[in-house]
XYZ file of C-alpha atoms in Angstrom:
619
model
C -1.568 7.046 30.802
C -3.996 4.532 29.057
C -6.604 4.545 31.208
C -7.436 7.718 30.118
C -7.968 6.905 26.923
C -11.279 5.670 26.984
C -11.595 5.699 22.768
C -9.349 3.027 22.657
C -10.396 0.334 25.282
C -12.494 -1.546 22.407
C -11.185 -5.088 21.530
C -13.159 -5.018 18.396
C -11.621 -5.345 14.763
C -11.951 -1.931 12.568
C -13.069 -1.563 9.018
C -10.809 -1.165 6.355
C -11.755 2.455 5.934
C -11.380 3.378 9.334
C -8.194 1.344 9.534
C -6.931 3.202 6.549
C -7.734 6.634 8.584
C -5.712 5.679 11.626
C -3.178 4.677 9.798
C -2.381 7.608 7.415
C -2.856 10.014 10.696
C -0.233 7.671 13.000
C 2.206 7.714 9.767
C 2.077 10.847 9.155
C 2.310 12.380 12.317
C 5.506 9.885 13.039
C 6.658 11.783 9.926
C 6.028 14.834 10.673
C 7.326 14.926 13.890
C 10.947 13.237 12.736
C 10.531 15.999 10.322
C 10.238 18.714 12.878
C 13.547 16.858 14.523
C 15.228 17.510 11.333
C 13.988 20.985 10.758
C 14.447 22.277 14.747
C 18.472 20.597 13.323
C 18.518 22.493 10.672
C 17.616 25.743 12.584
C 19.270 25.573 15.154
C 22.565 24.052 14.024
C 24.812 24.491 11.776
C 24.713 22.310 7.731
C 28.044 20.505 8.925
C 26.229 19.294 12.022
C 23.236 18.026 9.755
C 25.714 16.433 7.650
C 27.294 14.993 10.973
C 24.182 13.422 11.899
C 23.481 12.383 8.468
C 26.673 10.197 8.104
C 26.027 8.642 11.602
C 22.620 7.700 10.639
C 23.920 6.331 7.439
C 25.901 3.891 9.550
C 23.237 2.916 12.330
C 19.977 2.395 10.176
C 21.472 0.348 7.912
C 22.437 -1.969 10.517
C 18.547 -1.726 12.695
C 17.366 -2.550 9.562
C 19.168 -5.574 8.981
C 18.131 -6.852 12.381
C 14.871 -6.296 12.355
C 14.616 -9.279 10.031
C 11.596 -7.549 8.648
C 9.487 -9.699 11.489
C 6.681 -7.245 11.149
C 5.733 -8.205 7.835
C 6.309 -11.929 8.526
C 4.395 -11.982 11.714
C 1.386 -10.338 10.157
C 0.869 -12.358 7.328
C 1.516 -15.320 9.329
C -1.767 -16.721 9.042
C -1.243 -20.249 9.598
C 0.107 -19.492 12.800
C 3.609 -21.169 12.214
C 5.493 -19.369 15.066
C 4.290 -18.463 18.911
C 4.618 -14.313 19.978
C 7.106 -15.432 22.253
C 9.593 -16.257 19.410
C 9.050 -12.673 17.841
C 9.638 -11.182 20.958
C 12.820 -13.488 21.856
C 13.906 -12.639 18.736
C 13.115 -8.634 18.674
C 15.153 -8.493 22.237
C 18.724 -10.164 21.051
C 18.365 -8.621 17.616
C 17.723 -4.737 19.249
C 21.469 -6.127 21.243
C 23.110 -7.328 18.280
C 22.178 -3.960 16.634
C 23.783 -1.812 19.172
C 26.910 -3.284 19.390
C 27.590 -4.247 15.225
C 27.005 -0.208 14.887
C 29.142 1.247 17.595
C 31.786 -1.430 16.286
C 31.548 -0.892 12.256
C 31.902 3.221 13.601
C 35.074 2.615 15.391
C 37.409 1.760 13.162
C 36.261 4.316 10.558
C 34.758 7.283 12.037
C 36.448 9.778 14.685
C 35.087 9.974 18.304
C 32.081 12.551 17.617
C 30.471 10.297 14.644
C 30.942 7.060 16.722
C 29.427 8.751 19.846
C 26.199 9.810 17.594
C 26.241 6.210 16.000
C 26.076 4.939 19.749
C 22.898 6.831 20.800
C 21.364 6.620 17.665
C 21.775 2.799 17.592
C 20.704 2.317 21.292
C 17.218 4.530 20.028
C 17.399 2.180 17.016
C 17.478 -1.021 19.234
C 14.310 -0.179 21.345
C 12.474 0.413 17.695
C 12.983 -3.205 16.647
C 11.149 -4.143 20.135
C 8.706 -1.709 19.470
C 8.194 -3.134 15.817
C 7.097 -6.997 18.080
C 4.161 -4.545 19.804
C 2.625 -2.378 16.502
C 2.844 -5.748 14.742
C 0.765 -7.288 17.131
C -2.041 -4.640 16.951
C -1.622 -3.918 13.098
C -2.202 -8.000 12.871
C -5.700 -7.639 15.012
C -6.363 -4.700 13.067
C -6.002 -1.849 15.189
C -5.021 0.614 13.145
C -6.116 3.398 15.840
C -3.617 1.867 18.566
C -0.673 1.968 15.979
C -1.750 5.466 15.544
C -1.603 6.604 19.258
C 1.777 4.685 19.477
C 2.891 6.498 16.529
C 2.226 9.996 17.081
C 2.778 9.729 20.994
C 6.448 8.861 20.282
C 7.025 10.934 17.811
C 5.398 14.155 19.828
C 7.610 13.732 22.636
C 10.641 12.372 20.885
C 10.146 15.646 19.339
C 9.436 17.920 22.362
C 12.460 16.343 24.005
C 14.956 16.912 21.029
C 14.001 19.874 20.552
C 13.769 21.065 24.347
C 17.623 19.665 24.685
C 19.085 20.799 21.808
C 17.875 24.508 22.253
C 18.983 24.535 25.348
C 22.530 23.067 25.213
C 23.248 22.877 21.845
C 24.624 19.585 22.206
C 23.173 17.225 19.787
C 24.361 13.785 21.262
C 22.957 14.890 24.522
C 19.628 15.443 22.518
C 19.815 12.585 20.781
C 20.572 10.134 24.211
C 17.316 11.586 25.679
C 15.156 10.968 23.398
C 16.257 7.385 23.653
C 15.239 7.652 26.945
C 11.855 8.858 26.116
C 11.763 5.682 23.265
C 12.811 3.705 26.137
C 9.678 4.796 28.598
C 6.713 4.675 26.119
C 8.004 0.927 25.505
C 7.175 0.331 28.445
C 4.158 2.935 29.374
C 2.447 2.898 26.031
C 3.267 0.149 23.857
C 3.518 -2.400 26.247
C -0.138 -1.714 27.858
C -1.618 -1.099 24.829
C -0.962 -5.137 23.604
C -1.662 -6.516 26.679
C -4.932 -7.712 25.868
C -3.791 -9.466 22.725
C -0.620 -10.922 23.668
C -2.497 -12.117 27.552
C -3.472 -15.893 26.058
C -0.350 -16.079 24.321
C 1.474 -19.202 24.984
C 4.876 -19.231 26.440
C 5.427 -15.653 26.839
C 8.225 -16.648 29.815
C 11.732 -16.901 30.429
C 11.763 -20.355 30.867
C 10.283 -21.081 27.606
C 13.069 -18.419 26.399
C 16.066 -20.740 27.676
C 14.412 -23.942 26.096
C 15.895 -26.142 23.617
C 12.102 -25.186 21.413
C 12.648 -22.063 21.324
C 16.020 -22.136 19.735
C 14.841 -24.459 17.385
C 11.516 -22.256 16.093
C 13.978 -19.319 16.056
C 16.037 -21.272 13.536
C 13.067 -21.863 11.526
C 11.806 -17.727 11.781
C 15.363 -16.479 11.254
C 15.560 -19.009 7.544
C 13.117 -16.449 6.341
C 13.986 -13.318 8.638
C 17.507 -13.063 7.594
C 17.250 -12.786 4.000
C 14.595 -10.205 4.254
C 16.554 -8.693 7.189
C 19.281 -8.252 3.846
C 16.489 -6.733 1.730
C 15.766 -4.233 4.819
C 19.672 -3.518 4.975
C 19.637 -3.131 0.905
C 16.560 -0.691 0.926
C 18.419 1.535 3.555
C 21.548 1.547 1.007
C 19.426 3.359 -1.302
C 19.513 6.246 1.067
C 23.100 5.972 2.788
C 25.130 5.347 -0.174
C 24.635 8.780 -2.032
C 25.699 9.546 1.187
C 28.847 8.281 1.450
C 29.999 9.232 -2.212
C 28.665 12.269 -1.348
C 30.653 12.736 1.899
C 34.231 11.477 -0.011
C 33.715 13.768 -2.895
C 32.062 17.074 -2.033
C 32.309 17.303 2.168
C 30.552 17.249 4.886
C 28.304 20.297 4.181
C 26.982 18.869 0.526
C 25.967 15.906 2.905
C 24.114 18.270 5.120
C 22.221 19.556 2.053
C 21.071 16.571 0.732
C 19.925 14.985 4.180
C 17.888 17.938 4.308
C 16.171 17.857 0.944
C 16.413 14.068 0.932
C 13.993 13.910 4.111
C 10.942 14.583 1.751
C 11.525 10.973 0.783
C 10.837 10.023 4.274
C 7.213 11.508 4.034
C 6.364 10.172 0.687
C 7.737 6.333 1.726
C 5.788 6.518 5.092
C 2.503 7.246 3.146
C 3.240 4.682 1.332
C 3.964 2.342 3.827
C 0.690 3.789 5.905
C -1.529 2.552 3.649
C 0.751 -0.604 3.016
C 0.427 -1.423 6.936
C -3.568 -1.626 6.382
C -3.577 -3.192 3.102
C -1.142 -6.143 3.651
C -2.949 -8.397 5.466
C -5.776 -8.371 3.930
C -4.393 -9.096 0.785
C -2.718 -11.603 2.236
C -6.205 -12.898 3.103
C -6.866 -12.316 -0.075
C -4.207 -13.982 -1.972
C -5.076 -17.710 -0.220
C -9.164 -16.633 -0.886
C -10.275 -14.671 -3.953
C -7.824 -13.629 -6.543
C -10.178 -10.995 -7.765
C -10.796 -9.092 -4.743
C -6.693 -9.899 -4.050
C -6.544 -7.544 -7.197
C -8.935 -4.942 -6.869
C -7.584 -4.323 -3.901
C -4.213 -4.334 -4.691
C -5.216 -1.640 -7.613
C -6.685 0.324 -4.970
C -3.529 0.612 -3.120
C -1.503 1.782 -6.247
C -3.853 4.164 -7.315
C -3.599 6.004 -4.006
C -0.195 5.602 -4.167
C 0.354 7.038 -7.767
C -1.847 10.351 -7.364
C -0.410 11.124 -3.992
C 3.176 11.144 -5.452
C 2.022 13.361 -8.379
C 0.436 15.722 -6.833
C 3.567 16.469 -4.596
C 5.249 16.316 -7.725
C 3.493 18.932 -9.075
C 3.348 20.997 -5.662
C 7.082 21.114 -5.539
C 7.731 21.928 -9.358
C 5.255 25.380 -8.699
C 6.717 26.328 -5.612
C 9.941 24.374 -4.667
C 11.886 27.719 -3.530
C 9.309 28.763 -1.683
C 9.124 25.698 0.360
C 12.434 25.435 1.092
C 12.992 28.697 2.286
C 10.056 28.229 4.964
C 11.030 24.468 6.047
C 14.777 25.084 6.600
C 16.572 28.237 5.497
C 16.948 30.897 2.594
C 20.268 28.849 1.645
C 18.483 26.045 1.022
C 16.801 27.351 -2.248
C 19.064 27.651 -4.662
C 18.736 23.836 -4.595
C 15.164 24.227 -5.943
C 16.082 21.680 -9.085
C 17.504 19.155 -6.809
C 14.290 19.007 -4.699
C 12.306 18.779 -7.563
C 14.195 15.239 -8.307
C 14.117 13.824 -5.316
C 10.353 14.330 -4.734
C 10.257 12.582 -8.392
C 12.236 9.781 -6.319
C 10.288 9.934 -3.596
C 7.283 9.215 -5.384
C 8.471 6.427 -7.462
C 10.350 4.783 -3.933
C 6.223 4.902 -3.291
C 5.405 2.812 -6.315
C 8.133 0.758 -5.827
C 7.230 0.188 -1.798
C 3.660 -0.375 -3.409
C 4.578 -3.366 -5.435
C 6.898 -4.773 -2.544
C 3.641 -5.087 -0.290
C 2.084 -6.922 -3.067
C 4.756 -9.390 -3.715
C 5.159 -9.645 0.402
C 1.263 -10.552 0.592
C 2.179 -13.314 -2.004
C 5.022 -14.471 0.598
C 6.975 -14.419 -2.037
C 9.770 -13.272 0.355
C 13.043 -14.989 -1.291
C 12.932 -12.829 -4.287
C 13.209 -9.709 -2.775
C 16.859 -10.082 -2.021
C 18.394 -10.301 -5.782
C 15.663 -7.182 -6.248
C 16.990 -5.301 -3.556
C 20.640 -6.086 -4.441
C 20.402 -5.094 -8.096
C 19.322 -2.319 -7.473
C 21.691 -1.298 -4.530
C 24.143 -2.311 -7.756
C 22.301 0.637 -9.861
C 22.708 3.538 -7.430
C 25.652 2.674 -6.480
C 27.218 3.054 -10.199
C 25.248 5.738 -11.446
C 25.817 7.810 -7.562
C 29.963 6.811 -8.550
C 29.145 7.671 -11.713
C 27.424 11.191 -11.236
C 28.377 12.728 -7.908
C 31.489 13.350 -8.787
C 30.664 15.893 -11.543
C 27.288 16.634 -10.600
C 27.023 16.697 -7.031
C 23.343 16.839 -5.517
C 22.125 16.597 -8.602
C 23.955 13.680 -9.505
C 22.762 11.675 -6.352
C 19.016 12.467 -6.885
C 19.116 10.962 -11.096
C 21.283 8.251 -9.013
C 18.207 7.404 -6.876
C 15.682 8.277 -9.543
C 17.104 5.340 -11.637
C 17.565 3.069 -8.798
C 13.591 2.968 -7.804
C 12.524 2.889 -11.287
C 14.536 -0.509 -11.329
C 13.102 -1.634 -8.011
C 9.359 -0.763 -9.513
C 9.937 -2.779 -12.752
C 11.802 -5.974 -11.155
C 8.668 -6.502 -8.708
C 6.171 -5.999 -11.438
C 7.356 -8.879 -13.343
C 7.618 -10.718 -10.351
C 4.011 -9.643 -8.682
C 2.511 -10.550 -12.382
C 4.315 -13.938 -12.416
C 3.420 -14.898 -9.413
C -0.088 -13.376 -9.895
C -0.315 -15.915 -13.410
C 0.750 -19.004 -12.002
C -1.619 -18.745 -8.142
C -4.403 -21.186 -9.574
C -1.935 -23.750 -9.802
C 0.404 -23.379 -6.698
C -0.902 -25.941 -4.135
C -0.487 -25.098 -0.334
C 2.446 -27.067 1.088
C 1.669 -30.253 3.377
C 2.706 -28.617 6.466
C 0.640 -25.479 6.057
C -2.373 -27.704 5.800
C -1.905 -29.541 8.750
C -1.652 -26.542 10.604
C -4.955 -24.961 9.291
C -6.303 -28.716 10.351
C -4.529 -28.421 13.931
C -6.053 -25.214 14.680
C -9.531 -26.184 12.825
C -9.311 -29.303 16.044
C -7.535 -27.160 18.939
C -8.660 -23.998 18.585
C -5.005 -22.931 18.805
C -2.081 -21.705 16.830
C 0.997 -24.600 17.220
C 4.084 -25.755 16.034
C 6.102 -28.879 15.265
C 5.828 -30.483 18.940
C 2.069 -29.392 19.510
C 1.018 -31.255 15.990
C 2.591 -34.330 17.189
C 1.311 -34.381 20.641
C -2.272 -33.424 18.933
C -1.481 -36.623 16.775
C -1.530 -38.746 19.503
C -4.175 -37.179 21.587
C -7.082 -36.467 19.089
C -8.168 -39.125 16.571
C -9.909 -36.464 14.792
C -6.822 -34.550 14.115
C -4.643 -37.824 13.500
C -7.416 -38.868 10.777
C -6.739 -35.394 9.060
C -3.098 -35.665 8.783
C -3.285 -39.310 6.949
C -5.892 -37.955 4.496
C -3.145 -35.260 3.984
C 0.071 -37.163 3.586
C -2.354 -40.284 1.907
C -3.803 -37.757 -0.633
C -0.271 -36.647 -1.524
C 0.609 -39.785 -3.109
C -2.925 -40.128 -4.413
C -1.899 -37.598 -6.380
C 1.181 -38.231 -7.437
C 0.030 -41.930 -8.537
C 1.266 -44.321 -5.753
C -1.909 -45.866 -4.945
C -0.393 -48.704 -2.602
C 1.146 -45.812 -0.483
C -1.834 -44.248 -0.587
C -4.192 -47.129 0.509
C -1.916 -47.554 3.437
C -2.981 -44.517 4.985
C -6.453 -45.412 4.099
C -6.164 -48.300 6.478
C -4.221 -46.529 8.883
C -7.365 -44.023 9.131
C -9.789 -47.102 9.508
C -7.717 -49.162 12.278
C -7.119 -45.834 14.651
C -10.068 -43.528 13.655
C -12.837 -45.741 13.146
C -13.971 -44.304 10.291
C -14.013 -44.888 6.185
C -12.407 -41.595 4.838
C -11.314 -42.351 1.083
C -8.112 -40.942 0.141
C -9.412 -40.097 -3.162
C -11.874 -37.403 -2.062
C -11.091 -33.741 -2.001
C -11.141 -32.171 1.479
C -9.755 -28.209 2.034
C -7.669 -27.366 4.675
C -9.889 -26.797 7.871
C -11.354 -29.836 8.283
C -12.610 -30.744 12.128
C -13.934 -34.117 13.234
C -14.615 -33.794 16.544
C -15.075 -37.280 17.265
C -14.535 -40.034 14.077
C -16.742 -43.140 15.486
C -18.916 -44.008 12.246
C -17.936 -41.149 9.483
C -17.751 -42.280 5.911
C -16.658 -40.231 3.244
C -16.814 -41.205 -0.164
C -13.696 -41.115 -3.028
C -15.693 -38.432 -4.645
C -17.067 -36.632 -2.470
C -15.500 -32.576 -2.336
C -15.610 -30.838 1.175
C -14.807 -27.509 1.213
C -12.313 -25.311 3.944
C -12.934 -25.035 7.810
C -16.244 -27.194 7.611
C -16.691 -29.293 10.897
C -18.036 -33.013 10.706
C -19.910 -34.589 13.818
C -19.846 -38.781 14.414
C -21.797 -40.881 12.084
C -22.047 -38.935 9.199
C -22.612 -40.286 5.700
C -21.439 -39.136 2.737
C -22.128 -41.032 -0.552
C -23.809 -42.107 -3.928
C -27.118 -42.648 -4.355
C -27.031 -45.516 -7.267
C -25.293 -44.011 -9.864
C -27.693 -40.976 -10.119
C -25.367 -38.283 -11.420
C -25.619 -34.540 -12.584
C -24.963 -33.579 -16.249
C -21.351 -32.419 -15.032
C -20.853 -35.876 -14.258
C -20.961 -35.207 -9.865
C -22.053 -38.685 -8.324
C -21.163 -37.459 -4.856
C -21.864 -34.582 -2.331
C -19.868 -31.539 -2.817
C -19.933 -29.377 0.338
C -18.893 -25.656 0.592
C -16.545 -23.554 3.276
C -18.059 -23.078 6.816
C -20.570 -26.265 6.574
C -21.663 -27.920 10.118
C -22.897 -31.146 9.476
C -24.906 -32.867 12.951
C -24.049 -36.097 14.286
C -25.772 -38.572 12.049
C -26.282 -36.850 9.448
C -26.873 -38.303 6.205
C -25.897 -36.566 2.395
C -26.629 -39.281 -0.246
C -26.351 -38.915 -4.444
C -25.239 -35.728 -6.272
C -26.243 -32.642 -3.423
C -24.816 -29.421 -3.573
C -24.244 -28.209 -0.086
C -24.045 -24.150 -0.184
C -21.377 -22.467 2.104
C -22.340 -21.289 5.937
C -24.972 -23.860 5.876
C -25.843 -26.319 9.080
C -27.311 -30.150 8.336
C -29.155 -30.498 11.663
C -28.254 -34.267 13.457
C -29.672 -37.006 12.119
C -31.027 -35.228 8.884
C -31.257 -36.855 5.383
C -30.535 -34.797 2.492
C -31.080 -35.259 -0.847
C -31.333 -31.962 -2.636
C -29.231 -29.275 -2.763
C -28.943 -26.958 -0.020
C -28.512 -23.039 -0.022
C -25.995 -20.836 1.365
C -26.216 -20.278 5.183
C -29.272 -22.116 5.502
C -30.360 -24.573 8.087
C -31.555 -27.726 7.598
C -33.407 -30.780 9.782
C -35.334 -34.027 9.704
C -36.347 -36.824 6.937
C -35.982 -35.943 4.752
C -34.244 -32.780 5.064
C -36.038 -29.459 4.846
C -34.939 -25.483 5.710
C -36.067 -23.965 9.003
C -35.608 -20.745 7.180
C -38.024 -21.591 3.951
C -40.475 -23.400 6.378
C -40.398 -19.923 9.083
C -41.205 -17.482 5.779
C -44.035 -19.841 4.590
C -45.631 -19.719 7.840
C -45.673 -16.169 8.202
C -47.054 -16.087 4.399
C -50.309 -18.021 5.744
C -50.415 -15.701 9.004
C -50.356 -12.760 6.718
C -53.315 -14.123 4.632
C -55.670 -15.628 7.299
C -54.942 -12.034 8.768
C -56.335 -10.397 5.437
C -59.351 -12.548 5.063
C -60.279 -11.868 8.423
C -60.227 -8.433 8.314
């Protein structure tokens, strides 16, 4: 099947735009497809079987969503590289068990034998979705958009033509249901599968060994410290669907379940555009968020602005012709609920908004806070669905949602400002330094074991992490501490790195023999160092900001030898050839050599200036 598709054999990174496309057409032809499944139910069936698969859903997503630990959004903001593939995967695998078998159990002692044999199917489907969640993760994270797509609307097409194939012909909707797991089940294997292999081929430890070692176990206590609480958030955001639901299915029946499933499944559409563009957006904000708080926010504006006309024009859509609609998507019963609709596409859109705001906060990694969100307000719907369904029925389960995302869009606000207000002054921790420093050195993501092994093998790498843990207490005022690691970095590095200077995460020295770095000199993030560089005063010349020292800006390669002396500005992307000596300021991406230093690039244009004019006063 993929060889055929010649489009997608490109290993290259897309543009935002493009990404943005791909996405929007993969979400919303997943969408539309589970639509379809819904509507082929609805036509087909009868409203007590829609309610019957309603109720069993209501029981087995809750419990997927739990156990997907929401490692889709962790793994592609994880930047730094803190955990291997192989613990997503290892994870993904038990967790799409654990799922299976918590459903089916949680069913049996409340439902009869028909719901639990629906919960059973639907969780097995469920379980090969949180494996399929390892694979889009891993192209969404390189930025294929267009894969995601293909995986998207492939499944959905033929978990479609499949459902609807069965179910017309038997009328038997758990047999329907149990082959389109099957079909889930094949395009893991045939589509998804395939599709990563290129990323996922250099991946470390990708084995069973590695699997059944005491490592793994240990990184996938580390992963599920932040998976499970967002794995409760997950759980909590399904609640907001399920739980009008159940009041709906104690008070009014079966059948009012049925309705509201049906009208309820516009949600679905306006949530997955949403999360479409939410899928593109959140790792580059994430980018973003560590980088440039500006473009962070632009960007981030972007995303809500999208999000905010989308959901009113479908607002508006459904207010004009609501009846209409519903008479063509399901039946002529369906629209004397016309009012209802109209409310839950108002929830719908704000469940955008809200979604919209979650991204934001999740690009922050501000993933604790999401839990007491989430939980107030599964608290909100559930009183006001207690509250309302009783006397109100549908109605009083869509104002029961309505007021449920309007808390969920206010509570991350405040926190997405807060966090947004206090950025400039939360430092990256310790550990997530030495990791940008371990894979500045090894060209590598790694873990606990590999920085301690690196430690001992690379001198480079060792003189990085006692800068780190030396500048720490530099800070903090314990100067003895501090001037231990400065002769720690002397006696095993051979070279003078003062703790006092200010060095960005990123820093390479490939080999140490000679480098001195004075206590206020300022190097910038992923710049690489050669041997025998100097970097110092020049006689207490200063600039009228009071710099004595070099400052040196992201991306800078300074050559073996190399020699930066008195107040320089070094712009960012620039190279200091080997053996250079610079004293003035260099610009961005430019290339410098000799003694003293001089640009390639300034000397190349002049020299073409003289051709030019020996040219015209020839001719």
């Amino acid at each position: 099947m993929v060889h055929t598709l010649g489009l997608f054999r490109s290993h290259n990174n897309l543009s935002l735009s493009t990404n943005v496309f791909y996405a929007f057409v993969g979400n919303i032809g997943y969408a539309g497809f589970t639509w379809l499944i819904l509507i082929a139910l609805t036509k087909v069936g009868s409203v007590g079987e829609v309610g019957l698969f309603a109720i069993a859903q209501a029981v087995a997503l809750p419990v997927q969503m739990f156990y997907t630990f929401k490692l889709r959004t962790v793994q592609i903001t994880d930047h730094a590289s803190q955990f291997f593939a192989a613990d997503y995967l290892g994870i993904s695998v038990c967790s799409a068990i654990c799922s299976a078998v918590t459903a089916t159990c949680i069913s049996l002692f409340i439902y009869p034998w028909e719901v639990v044999r629906l919960v059973i199917i639907i969780s097995a489907g469920y379980g090969i979705m949180i494996i399929r969640e390892f694979y889009l993760s891993i192209m969404q994270k390189n930025e294929r958009m267009d894969l995601v797509a293909l995986s998207n609307i492939s499944n959905g097409l033929l978990c479609f033509i499949v459902f609807a194939g069965t179910y017309t012909a038997t009328e038997k909707l758990w047999l329907a249901l149990g082959w389109m797991a099957v079909a889930r089940f094949v395009l893991l294997f045939l589509l998804d599968h395939r599709l990563c292999t290129f990323y996922i081929r250099d991946e470390p430890n990708l084995n069973l060994p590695y699997w059944k070692s005491k490592e793994f176990y240990q990184r996938a206590a580390r992963l599920l410290k932040i998976g499970v609480p967002m794995g409760c958030v997950a759980l909590m955001g399904t609640l907001f669907v399920s739980v009008p639901r159940f009041v709906l299915e104690r008070h009014n029946g079966m059948e009012a379940v049925g309705y509201y499933a049906a009208l309820s499944s516009v949600i679905v559409i306006l949530n997955l555009f949403a999360t479409s563009f939410g899928q593109v957006f959140a790792p580059v904000l994430s980018k973003h968020y560590i980088g440039d708080k500006n473009k962070f926010v632009g960007l981030f504006l972007r995303y809500l602005a999208i999000n905010t006309l989308f959901s009113i024009a479908c607002l508006y859509i459904v207010h004009l012709h609501g009846p209409v609609i519903l008479s063509h998507l399901f039946k002529p019963e369906y629209a004397s609920h016309a009012d209802v609709f109209t409310l839950i596409v108002l929830a719908g859109g704000m469940l955008a908004l809200f979604s919209a705001f979650n991204t934001g906060i999740s690009a922050q990694r501000a993933f604790s806070v999401q839990f007491p969100i989430y939980a107030l307000c599964v608290v909100v719907i559930s009183v006001f669905a207690f509250k309302w369904v009783p006397s109100l029925s549908l109605e009083g389960a869509a104002w029961a949602s309505v007021c449920c995302y309007a808390t969920g869009i206010i509570l991350c606000g405040l926190v997405f400002i807060s966090n947004l207000n206090c950025h400039k002054d939360a430092p990256m921790s310790l550990y997530d330094e030495i990791l940008l420093d371990y894979q500045a050195s090894c060209k590598k993501p790694g873990g606990f074991l590999s920085v301690i092994v690196a430690m001992l093998q690379i001198a480079g790498f060792r003189a990085s992490v006692f800068y780190r843990l030396g500048h720490r207490h530099w800070k903090k005022g314990h100067r003895i501490r501090a001037a231990v690691f400065t002769r720690l970095i002397r006696f095993s590095c051979h070279m003078d790195l003062e703790i006092a200077a200010e060095i960005k995460p990123g820093i390479c020295f490939p080999h140490t023999w000679g480098i001195v770095i004075g206590g206020l000199c300022k190097v910038g993030s992923n710049c690489k160092i050669m041997q025998g560089v100097g970097l110092g005063g020049a006689g207490g010349k200063k600039r009228e900001c009071g710099q004595s020292q070099p400052w040196v800006g992201e991306n800078v390669l300074i050559g073996a030898g190399a020699k930066i002396i008195g107040p320089v500005r070094i712009g960012s992307g620039a190279q200091i050839g080997a053996n250079a000596v610079v004293v003035k300021d260099v610009d961005e991406n430019d290339v410098v050599i000799g003694i003293p230093a001089r640009s390639i690039k300034k000397d190349k244009y002049i020299l073409l200036k003289r051709r030019e004019k020996v040219k015209s006063t020839i001719h």
